[in-house]
mmCIF file of C-alpha atoms in Angstrom:
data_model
loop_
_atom_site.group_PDB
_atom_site.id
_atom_site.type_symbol
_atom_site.label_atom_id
_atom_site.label_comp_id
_atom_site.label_asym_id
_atom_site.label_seq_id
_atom_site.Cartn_x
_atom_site.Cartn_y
_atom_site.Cartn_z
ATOM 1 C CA UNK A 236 -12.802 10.145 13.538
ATOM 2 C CA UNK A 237 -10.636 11.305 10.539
ATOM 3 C CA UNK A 238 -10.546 15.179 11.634
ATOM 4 C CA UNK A 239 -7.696 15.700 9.408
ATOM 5 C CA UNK A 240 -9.414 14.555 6.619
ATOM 6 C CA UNK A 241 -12.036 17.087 5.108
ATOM 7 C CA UNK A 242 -14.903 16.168 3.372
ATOM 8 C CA UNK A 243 -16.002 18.602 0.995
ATOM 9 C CA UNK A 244 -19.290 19.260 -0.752
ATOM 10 C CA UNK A 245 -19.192 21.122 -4.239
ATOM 11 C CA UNK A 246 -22.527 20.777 -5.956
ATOM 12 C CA UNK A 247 -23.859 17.134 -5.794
ATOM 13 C CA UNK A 248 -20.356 15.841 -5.286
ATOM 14 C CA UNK A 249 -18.105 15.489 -2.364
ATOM 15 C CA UNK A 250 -14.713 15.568 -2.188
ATOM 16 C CA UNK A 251 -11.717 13.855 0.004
ATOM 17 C CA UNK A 252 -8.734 14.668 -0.928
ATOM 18 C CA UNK A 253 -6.345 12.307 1.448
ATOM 19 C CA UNK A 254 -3.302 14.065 1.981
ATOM 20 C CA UNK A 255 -1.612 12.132 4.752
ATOM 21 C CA UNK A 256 -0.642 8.774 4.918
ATOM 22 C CA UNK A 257 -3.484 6.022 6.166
ATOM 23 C CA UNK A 258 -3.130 3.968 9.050
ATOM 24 C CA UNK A 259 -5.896 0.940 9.366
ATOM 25 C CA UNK A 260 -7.364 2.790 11.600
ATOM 26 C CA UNK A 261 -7.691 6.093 9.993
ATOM 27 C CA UNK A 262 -8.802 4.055 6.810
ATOM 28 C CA UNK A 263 -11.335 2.386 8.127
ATOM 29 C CA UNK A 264 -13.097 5.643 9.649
ATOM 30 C CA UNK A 265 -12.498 7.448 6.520
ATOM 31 C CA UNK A 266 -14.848 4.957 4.894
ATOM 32 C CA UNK A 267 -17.497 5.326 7.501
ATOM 33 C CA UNK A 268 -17.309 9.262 7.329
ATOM 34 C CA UNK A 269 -17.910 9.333 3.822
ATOM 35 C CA UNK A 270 -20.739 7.154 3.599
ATOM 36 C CA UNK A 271 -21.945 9.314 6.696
ATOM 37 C CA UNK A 272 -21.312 12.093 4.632
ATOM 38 C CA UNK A 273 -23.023 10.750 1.295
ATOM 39 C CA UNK A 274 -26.197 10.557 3.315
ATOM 40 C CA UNK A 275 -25.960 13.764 5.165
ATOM 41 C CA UNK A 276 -25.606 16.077 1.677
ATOM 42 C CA UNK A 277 -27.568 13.395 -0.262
ATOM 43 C CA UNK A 278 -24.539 13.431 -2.463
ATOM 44 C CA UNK A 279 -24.405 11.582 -6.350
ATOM 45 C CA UNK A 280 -20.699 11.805 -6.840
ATOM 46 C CA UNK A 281 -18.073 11.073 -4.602
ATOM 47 C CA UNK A 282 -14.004 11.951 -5.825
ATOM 48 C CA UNK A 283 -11.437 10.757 -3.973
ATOM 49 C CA UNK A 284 -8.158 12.344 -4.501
ATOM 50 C CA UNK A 285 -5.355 10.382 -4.159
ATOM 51 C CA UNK A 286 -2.338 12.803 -5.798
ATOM 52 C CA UNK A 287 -0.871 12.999 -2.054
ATOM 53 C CA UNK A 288 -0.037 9.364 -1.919
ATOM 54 C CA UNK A 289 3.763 8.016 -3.125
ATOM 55 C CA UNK A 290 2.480 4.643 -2.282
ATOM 56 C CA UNK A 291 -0.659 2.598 -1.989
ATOM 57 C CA UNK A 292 -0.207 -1.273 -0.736
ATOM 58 C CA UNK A 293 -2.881 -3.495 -1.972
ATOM 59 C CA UNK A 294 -4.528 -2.881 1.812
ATOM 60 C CA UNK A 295 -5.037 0.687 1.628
ATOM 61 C CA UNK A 296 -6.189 -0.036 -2.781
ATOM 62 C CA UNK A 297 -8.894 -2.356 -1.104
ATOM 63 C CA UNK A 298 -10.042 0.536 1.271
ATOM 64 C CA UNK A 299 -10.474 2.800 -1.404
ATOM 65 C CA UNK A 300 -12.005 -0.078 -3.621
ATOM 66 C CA UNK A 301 -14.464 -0.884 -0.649
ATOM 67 C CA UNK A 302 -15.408 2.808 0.082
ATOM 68 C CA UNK A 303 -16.255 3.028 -4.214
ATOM 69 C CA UNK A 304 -18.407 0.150 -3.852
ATOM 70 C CA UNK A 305 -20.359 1.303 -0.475
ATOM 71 C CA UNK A 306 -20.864 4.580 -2.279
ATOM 72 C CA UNK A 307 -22.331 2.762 -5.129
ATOM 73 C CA UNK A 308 -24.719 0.887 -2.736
ATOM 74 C CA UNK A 309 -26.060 4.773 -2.113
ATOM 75 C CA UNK A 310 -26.367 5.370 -4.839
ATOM 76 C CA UNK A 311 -22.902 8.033 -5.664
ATOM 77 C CA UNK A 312 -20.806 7.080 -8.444
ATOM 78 C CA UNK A 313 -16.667 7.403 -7.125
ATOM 79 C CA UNK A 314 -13.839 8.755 -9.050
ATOM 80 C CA UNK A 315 -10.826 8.336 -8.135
ATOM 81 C CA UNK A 316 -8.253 11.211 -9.333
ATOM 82 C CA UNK A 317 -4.271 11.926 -9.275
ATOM 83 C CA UNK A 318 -2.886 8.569 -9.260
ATOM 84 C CA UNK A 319 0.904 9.208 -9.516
ATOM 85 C CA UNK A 320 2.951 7.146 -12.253
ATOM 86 C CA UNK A 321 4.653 5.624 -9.908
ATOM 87 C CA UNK A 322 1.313 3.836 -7.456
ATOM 88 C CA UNK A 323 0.052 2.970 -10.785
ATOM 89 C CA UNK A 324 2.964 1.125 -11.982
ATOM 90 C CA UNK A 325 3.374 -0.334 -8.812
ATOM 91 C CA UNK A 326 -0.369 -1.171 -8.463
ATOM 92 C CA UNK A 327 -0.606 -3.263 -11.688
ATOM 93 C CA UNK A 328 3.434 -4.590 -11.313
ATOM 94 C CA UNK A 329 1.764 -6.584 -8.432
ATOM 95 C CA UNK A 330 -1.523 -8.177 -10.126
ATOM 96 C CA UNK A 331 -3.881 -5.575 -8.323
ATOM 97 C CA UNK A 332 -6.846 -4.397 -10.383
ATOM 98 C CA UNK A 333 -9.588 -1.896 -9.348
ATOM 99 C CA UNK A 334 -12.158 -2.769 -11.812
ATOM 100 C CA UNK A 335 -15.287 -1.480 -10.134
ATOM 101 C CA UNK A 336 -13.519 2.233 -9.821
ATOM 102 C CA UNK A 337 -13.730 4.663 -12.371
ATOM 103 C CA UNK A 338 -10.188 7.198 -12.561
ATOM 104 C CA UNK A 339 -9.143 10.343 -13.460
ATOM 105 C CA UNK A 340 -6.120 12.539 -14.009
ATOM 106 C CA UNK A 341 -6.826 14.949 -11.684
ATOM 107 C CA UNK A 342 -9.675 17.030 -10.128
ATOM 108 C CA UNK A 343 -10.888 18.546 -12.890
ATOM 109 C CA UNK A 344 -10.988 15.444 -14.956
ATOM 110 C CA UNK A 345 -12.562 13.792 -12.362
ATOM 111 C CA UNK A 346 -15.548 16.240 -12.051
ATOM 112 C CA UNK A 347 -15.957 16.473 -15.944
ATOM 113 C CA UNK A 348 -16.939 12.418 -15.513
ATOM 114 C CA UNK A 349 -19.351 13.583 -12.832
ATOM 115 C CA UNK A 350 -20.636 16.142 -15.016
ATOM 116 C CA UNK A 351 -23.940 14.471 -15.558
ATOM 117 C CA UNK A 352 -24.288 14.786 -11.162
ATOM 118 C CA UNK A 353 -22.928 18.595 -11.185
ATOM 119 C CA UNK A 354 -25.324 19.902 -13.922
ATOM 120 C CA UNK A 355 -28.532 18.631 -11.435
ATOM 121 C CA UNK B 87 30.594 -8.417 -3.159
ATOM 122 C CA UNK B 88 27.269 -6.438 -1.259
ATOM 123 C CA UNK B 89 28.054 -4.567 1.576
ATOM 124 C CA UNK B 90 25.766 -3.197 4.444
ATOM 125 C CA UNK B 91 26.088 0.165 4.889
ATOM 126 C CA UNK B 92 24.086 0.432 7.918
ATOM 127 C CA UNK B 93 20.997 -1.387 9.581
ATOM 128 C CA UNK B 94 18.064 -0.655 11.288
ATOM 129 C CA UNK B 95 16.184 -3.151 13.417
ATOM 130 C CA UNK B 96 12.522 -2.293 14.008
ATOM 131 C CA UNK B 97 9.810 -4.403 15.741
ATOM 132 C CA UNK B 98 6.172 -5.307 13.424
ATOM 133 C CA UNK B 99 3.852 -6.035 17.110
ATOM 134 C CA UNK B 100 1.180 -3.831 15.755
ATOM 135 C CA UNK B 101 -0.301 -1.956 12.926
ATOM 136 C CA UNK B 102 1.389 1.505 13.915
ATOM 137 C CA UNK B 103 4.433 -0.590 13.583
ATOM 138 C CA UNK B 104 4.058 -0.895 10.480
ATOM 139 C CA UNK B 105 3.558 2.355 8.970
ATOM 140 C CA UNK B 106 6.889 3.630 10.552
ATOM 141 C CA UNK B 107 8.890 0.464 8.796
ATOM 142 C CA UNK B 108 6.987 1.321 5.822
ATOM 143 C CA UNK B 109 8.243 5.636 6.839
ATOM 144 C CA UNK B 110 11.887 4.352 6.925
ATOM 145 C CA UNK B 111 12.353 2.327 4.164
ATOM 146 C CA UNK B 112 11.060 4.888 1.786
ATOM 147 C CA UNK B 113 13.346 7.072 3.581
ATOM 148 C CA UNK B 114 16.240 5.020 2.765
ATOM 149 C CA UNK B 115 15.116 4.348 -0.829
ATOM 150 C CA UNK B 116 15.390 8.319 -1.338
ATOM 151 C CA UNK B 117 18.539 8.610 0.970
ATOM 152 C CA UNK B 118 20.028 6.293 -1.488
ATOM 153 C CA UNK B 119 18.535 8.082 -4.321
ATOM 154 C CA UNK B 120 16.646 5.042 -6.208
ATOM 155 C CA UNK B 121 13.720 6.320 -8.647
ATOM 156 C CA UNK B 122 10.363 7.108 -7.397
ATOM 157 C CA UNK B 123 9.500 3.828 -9.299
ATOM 158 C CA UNK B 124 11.931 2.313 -7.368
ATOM 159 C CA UNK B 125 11.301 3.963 -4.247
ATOM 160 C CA UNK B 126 7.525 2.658 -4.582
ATOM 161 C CA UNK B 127 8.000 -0.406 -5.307
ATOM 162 C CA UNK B 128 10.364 -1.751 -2.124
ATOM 163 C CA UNK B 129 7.904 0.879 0.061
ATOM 164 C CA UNK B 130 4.959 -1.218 -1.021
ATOM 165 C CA UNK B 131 6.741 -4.287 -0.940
ATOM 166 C CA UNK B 132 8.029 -3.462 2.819
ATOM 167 C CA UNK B 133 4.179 -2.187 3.290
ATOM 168 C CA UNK B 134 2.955 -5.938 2.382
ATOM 169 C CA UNK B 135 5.754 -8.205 4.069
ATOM 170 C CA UNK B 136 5.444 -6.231 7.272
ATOM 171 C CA UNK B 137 1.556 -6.249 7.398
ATOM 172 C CA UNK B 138 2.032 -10.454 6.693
ATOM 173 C CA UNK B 139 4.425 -10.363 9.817
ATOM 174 C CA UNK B 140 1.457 -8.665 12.226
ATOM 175 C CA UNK B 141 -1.342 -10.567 10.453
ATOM 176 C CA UNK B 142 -0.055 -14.001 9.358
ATOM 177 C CA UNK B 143 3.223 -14.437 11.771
ATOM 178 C CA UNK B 144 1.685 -13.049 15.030
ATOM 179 C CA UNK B 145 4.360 -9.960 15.116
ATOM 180 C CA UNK B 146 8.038 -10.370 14.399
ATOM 181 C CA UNK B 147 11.068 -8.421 13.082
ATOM 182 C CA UNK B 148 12.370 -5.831 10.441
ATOM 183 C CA UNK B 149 15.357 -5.313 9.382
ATOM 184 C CA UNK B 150 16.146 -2.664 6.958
ATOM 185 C CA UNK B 151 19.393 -2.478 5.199
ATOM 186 C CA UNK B 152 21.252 0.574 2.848
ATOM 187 C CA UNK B 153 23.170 -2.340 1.176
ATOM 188 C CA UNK B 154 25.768 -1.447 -1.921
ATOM 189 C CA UNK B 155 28.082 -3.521 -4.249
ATOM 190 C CA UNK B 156 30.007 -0.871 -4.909
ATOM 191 C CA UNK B 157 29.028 0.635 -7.779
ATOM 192 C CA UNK B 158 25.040 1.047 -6.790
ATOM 193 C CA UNK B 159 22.791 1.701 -3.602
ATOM 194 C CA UNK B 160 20.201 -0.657 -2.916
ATOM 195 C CA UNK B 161 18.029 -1.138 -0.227
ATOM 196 C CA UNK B 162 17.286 -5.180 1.358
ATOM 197 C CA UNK B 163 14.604 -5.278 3.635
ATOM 198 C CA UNK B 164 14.252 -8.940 5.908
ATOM 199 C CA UNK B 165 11.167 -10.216 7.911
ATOM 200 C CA UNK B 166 11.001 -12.975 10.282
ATOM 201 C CA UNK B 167 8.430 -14.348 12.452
ATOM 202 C CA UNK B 168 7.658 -17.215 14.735
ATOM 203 C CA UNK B 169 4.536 -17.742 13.384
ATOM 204 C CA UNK B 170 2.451 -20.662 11.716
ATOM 205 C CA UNK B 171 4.903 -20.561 8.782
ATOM 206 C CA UNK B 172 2.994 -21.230 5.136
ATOM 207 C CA UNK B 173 1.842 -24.651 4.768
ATOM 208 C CA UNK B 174 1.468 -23.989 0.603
ATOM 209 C CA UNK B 175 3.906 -22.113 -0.278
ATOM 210 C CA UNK B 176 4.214 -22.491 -3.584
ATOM 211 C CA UNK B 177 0.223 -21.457 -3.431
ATOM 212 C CA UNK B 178 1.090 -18.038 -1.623
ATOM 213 C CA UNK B 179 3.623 -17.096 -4.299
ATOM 214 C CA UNK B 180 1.259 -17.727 -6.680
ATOM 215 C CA UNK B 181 -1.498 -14.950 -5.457
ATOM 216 C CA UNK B 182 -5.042 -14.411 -5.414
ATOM 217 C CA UNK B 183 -5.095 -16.743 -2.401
ATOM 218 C CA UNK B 184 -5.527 -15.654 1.031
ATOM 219 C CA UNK B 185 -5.994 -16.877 4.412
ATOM 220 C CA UNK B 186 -7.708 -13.813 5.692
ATOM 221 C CA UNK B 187 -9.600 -10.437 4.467
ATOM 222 C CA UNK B 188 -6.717 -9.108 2.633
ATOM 223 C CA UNK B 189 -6.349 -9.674 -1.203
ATOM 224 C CA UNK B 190 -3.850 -12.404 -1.226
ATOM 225 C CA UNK B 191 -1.551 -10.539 -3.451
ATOM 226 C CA UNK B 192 0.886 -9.346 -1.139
ATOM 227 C CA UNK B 193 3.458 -11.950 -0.917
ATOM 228 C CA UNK B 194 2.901 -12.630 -4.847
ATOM 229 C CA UNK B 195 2.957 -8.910 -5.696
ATOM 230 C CA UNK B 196 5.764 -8.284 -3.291
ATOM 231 C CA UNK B 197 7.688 -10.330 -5.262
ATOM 232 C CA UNK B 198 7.128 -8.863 -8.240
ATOM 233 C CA UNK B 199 8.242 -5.763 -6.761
ATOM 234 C CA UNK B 200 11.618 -6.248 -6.008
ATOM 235 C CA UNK B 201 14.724 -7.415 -7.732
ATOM 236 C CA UNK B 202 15.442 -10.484 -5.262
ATOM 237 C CA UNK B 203 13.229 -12.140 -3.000
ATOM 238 C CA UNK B 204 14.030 -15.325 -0.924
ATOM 239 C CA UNK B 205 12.178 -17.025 1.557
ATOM 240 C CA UNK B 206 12.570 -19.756 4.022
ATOM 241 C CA UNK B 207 9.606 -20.812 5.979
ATOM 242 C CA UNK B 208 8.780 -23.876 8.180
ATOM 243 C CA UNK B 209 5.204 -25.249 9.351
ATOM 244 C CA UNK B 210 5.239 -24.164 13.472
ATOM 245 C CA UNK B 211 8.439 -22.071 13.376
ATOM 246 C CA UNK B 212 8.258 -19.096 11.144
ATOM 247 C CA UNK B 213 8.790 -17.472 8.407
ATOM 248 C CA UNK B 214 11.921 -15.539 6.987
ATOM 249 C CA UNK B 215 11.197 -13.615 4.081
ATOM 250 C CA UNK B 216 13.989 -11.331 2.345
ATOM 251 C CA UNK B 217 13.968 -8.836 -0.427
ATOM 252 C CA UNK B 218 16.157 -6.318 -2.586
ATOM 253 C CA UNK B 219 15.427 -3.246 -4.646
ATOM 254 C CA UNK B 220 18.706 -1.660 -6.162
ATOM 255 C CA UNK B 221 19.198 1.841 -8.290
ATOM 256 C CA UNK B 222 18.306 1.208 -11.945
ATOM 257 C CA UNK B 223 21.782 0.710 -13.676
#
């Protein structure tokens, strides 16, 4: 279980915002519960807030990547939001792309791109 | 002339392991005031070279060094294992390749990372991989 990692629902959307670092193990069940979740609140948009993180090895990138793509198999679009300079630099510096993830500045970005879910 | 300041000798025998060599070296890397670039780039690299000890070397060492040459802080960071060793090296470096789930960029993108990186690795005995990230001049 990920206790300390809340799950929110606003609207259509949920909402983790991951404010601790991630162990395997923590990541791993994070991906479950929110695919758990996605079914439970018959969510569309999932936005996963990352503006806690100072670093993101290409381990924990695949997690997130993974978790976007699961969520797309259910049919909720991801967003990732609040990237800090420095992940992102380091991120690309090492070859790693996300492709199949949509970003965003922060939360309020990120929801605007969700829009289309919110306004249901 | 680089000098070690002072050294800290941690164990990589299982994944917890390595988020508290990952928790020191960025503790160094903003001890010894390098960028948050900086500071994310030898965390991440530290990050990838320890997980490669636990997954690909079968658990090994880290050492973590403040290191200085006198005029700037940097931090090294050296992993060895017993392990397989890498039969392609020149493969590994070149990413995208991996042996298991991960996304084969972490010994490339490690590399990229830091401002030295050396390795020495033999088929059956180990690997020894070591790397540097210093303050921007």
């Amino acid at each position: 279980m990920t206790g300390n990692i809340p799950i929110l629902k606003i609207g259509r959307t949920l909402l983790v915002s991951i404010q601790v670092e991630l162990s395997d193990a923590v990541a791993e069940s994070l991906q479950n519960d929110v695919l758990s979740a996605i079914e439970r609140s018959d969510a569309k948009g999932l936005v996963v807030d990352i503006s806690g993180f100072d670093t993101v090895d290409t381990y924990v990138a695949r997690i997130l990547a993974d978790m976007a793509k699961m969520a797309r198999l259910m049919g909720a679009d991801t967003v990732i939001s609040g990237m800090r300079p420095e992940v992102a630099a380091t991120l690309v510096r090492m070859g790693y792309t996300m492709d199949e993830v949509r970003f965003a500045l922060n939360l309020d970005e990120a929801l605007a791109l969700l829009g289309h879910v919110l306004a249901k | 002339m680089i000098s070690v300041v002072a050294q800290y000798k941690l164990d990589v025998r299982c994944e917890d392991d390595v988020v508290v060599v990952r928790r020191k070296a960025r503790q160094l890397a903003q001890l010894r005031r390098l960028d948050p670039f900086a500071t994310a780039a030898i965390t991440t690299a530290v990050s990838e070279l320890s997980r490669n000890v636990l997954v690909h070397g079968r658990g090994g060492i880290a050492l973590l060094e403040e290191v200085s040459d006198g005029t700037r802080y940097g931090i090294r960071a050296t992993f060895e294992d017993q392990g397989p060793g890498i039969d392609n090296l020149e493969r590994a470096l070149a990413g995208g390749y991996s042996t298991t789930r991960t996304m084969g960029l972490g010994l490339s993108g490690s590399r990229r990372l830091v401002d030295r990186f050396d390795i020495q690795t033999t088929v059956g005995k180990g690997t020894m991989i070591r790397v540097e990230k210093w303050q921007s001049a």
